[in-house]
Tab-separated table of N, CA and C in Angstrom:
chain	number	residue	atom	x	y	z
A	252	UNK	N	9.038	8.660	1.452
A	252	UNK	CA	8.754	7.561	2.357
A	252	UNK	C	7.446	6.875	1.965
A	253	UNK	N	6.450	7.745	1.706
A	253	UNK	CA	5.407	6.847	1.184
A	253	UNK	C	5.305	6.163	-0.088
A	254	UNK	N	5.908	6.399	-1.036
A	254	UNK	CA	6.297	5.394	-2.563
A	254	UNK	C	7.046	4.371	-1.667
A	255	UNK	N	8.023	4.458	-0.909
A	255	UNK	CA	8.919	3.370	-0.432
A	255	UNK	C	7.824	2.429	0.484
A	256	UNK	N	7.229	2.894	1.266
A	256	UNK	CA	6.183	2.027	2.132
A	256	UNK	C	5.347	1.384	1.079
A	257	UNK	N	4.485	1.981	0.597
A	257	UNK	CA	3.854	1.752	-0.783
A	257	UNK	C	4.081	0.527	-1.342
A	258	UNK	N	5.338	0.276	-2.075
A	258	UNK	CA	5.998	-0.287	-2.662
A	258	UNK	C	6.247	-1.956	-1.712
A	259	UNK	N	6.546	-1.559	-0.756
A	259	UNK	CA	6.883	-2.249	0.452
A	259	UNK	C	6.026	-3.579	0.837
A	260	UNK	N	4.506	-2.449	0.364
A	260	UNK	CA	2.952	-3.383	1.182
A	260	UNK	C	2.842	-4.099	-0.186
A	261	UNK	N	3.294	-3.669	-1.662
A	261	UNK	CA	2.810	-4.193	-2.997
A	261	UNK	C	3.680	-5.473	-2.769
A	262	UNK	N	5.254	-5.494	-2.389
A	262	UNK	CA	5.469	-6.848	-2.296
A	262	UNK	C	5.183	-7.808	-1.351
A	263	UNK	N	5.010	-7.238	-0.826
A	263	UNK	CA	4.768	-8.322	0.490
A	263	UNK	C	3.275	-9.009	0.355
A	264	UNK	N	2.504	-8.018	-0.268
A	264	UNK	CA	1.272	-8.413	-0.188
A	264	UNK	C	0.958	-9.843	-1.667
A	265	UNK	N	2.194	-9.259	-2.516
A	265	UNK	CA	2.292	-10.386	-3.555
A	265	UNK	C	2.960	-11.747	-2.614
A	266	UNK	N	4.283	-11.426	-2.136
A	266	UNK	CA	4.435	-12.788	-1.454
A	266	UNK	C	3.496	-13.474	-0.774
A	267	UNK	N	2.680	-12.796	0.262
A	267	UNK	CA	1.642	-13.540	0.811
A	267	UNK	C	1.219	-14.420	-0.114
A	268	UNK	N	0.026	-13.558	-0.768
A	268	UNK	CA	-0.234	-14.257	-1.955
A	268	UNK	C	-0.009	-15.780	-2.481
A	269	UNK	N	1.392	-15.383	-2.948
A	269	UNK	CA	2.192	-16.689	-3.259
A	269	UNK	C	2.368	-17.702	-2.377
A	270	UNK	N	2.329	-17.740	-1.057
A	270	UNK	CA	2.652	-18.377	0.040
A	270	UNK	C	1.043	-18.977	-0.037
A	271	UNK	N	-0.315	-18.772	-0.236
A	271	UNK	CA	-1.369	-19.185	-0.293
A	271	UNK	C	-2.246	-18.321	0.520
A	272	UNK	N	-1.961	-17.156	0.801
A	272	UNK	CA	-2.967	-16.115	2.037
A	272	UNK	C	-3.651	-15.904	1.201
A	273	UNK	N	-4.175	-14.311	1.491
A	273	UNK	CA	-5.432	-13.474	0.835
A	273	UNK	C	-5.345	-12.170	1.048
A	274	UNK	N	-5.679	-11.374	0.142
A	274	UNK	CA	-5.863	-9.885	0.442
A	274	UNK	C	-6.978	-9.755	1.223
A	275	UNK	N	-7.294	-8.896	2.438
A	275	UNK	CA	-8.161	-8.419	3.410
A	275	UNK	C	-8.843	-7.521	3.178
A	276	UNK	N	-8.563	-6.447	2.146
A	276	UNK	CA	-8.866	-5.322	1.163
A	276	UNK	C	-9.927	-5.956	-0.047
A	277	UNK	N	-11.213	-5.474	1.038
A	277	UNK	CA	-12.263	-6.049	-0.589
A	277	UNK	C	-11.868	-5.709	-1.681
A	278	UNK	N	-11.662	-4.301	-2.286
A	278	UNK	CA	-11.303	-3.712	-3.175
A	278	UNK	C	-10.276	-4.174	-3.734
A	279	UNK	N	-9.092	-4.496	-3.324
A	279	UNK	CA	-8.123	-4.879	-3.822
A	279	UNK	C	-8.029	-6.257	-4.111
A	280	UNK	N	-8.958	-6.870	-2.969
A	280	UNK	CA	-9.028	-8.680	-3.191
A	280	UNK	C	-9.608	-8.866	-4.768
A	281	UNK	N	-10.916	-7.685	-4.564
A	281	UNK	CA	-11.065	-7.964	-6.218
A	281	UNK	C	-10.590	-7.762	-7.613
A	282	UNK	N	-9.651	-6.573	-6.943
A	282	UNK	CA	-8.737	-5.830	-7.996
A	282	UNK	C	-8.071	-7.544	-8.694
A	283	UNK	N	-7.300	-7.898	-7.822
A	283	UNK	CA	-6.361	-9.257	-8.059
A	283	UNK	C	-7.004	-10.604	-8.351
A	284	UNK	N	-8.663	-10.609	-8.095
A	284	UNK	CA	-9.267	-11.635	-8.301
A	284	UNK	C	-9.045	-11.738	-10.245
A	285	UNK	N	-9.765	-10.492	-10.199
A	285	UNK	CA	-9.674	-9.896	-11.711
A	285	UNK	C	-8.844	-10.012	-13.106
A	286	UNK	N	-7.768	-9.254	-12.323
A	286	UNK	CA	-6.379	-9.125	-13.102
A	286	UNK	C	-5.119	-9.814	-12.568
A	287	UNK	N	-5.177	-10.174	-11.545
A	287	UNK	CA	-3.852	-10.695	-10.674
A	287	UNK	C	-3.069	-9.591	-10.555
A	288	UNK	N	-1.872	-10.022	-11.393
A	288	UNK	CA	-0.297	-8.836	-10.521
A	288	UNK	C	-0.643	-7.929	-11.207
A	289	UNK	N	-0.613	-7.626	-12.668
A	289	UNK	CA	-0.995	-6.180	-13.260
A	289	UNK	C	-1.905	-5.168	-12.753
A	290	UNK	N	-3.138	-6.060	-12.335
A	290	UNK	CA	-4.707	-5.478	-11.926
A	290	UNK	C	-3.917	-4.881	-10.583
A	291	UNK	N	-3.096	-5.500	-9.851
A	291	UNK	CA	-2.227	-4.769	-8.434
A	291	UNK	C	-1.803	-4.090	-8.459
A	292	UNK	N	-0.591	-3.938	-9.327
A	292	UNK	CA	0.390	-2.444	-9.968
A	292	UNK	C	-0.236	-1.691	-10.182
A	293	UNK	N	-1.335	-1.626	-10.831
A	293	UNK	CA	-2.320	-0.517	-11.562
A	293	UNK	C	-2.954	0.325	-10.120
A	294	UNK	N	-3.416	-0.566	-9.393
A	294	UNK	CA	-4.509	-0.624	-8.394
A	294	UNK	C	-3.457	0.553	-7.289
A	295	UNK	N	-2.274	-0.190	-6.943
A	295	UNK	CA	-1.486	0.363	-6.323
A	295	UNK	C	-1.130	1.839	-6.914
A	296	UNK	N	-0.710	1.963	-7.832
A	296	UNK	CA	-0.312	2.967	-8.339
A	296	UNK	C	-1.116	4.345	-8.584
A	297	UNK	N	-2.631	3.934	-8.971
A	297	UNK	CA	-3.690	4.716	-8.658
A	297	UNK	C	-3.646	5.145	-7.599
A	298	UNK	N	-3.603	4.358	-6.505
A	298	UNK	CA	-3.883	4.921	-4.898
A	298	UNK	C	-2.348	5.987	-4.847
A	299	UNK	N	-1.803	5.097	-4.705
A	299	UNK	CA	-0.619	6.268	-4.285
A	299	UNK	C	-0.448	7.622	-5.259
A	300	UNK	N	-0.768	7.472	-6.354
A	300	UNK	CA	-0.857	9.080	-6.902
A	300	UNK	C	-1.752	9.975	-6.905
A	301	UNK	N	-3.181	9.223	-5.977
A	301	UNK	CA	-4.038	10.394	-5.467
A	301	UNK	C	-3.813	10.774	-4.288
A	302	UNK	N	-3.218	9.982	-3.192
A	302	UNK	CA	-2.332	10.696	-2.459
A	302	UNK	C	-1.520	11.883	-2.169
A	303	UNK	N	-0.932	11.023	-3.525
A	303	UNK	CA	0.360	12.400	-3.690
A	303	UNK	C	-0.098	13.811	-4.265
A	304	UNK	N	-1.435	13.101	-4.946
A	304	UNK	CA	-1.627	14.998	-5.840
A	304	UNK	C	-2.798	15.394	-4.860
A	305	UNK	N	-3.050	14.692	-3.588
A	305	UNK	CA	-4.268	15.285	-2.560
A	305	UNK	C	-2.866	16.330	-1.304
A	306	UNK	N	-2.494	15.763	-1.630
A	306	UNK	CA	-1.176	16.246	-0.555
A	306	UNK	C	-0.095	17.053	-1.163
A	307	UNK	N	-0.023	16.883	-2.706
A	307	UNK	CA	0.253	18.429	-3.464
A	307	UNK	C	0.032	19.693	-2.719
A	308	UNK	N	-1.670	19.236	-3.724
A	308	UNK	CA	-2.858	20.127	-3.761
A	308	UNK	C	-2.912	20.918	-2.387
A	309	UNK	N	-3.612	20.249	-1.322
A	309	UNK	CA	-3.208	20.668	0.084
A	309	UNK	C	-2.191	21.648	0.567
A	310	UNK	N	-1.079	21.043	0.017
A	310	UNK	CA	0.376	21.294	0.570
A	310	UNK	C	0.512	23.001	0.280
A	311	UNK	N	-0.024	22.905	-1.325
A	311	UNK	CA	0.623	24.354	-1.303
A	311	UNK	C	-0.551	25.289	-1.185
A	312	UNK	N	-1.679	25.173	-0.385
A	312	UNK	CA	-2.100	26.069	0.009
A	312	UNK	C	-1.931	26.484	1.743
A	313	UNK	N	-1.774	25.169	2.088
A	313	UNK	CA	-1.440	25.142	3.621
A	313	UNK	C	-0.659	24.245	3.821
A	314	UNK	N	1.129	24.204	3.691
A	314	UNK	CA	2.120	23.437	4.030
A	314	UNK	C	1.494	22.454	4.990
A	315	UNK	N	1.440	22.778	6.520
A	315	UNK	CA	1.272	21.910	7.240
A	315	UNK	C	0.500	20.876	7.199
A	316	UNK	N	-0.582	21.549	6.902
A	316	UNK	CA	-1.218	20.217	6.886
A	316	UNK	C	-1.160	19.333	5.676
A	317	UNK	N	-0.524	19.761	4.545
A	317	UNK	CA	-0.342	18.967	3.788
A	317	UNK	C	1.002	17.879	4.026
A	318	UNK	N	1.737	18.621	4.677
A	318	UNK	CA	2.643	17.517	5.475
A	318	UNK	C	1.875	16.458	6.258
A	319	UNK	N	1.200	17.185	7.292
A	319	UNK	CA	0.579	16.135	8.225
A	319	UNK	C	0.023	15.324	7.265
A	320	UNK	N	-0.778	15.588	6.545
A	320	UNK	CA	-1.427	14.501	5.772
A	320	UNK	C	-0.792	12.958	5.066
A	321	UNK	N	0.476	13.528	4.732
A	321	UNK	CA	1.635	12.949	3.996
A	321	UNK	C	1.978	12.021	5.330
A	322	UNK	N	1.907	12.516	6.421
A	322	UNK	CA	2.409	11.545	7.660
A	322	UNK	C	1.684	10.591	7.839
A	323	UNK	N	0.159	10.764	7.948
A	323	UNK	CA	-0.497	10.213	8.147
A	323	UNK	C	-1.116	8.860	7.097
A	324	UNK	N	-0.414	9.580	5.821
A	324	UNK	CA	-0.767	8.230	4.868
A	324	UNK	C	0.526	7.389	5.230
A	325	UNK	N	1.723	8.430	5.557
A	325	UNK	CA	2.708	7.230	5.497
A	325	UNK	C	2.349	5.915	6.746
A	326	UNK	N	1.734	6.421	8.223
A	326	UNK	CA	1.562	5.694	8.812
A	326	UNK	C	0.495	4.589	8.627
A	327	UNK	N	-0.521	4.692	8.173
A	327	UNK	CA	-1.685	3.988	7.392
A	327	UNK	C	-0.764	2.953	6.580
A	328	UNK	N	0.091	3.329	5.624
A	328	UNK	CA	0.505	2.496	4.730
A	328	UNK	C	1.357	1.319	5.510
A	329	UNK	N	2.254	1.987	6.622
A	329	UNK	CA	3.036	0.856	7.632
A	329	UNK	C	2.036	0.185	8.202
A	330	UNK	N	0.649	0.002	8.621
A	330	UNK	CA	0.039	-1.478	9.515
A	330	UNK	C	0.113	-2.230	8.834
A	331	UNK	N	-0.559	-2.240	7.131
A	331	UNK	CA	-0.350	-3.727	6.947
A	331	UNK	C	1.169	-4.601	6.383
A	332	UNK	N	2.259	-3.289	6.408
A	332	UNK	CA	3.553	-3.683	5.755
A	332	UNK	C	3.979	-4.434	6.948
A	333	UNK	N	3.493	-3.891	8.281
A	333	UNK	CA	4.194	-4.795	9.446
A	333	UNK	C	3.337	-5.939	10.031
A	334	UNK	N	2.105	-5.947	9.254
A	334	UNK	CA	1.119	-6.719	9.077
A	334	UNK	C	1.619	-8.157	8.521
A	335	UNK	N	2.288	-7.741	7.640
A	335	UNK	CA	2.408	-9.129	6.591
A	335	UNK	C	4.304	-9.201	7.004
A	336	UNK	N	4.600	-8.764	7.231
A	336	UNK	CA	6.317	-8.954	7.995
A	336	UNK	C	5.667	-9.786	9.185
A	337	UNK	N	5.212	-9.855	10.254
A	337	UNK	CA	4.791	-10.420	11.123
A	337	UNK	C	4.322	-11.859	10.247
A	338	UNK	N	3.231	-11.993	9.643
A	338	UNK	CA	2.895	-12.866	8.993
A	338	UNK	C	3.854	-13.846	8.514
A	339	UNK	N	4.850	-13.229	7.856
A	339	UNK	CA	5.758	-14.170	6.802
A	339	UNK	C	6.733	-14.584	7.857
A	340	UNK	N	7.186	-13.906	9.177
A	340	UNK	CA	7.776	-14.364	10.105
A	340	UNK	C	7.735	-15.423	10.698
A	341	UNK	N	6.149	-15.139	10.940
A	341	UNK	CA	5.557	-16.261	11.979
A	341	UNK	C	5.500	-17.858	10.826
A	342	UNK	N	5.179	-17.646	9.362
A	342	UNK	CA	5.513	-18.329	8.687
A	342	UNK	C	6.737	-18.947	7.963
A	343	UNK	N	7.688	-18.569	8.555
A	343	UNK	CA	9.522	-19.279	8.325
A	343	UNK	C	9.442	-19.764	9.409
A	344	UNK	N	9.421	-19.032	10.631
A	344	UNK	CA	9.743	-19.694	11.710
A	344	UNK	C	9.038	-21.280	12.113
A	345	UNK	N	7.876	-21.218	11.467
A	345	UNK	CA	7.363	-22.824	11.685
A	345	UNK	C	8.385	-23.628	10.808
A	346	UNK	N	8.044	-22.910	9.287
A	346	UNK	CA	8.662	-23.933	8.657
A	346	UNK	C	10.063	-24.271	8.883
């Protein structure tokens, strides 16, 4: 679920983009100032695989909470995916 959310916020956050918004994410605003879409993939992809090997790591010394942890990124990762769904909504519906 979290590669799929992940994945989710990388496009949407490109459509914005394209539509004329902005990333809200200093870090990432600059990631894309930088490099654009590659500097994103990269950027993205970094994050989500320290995730995954913090929630490994975790996991197999203490399952639970390495689950919980895994929950908790997945929910983090859904505000701004429903962030920018709201956004692009509110932006068809005018147009």
């Amino acid at each position: 679920w979290f590669i799929s959310v992940s994945v989710m916020d990388l496009i949407l956050t490109w459509c914005i983009l394209l539509m004329g918004g902005y990333e809200v994410n200093y870090l990432a605003h600059a990631v894309i100032g930088a490099w654009q879409l590659p500097g994103l993939l990269l950027y993205k992809f970094c994050l989500v695989m320290l995730v995954i090997v913090c929630c490994e790591e975790i996991g197999r010394r203490q399952p639970p909470t390495g689950r919980a942890l895994l929950r908790v990124g997945v929910a983090m990762t859904c505000v701004p995916v429903v962030a920018a769904l709201v956004q692009l909504l509110a932006v068809m519906h005018v147009a």
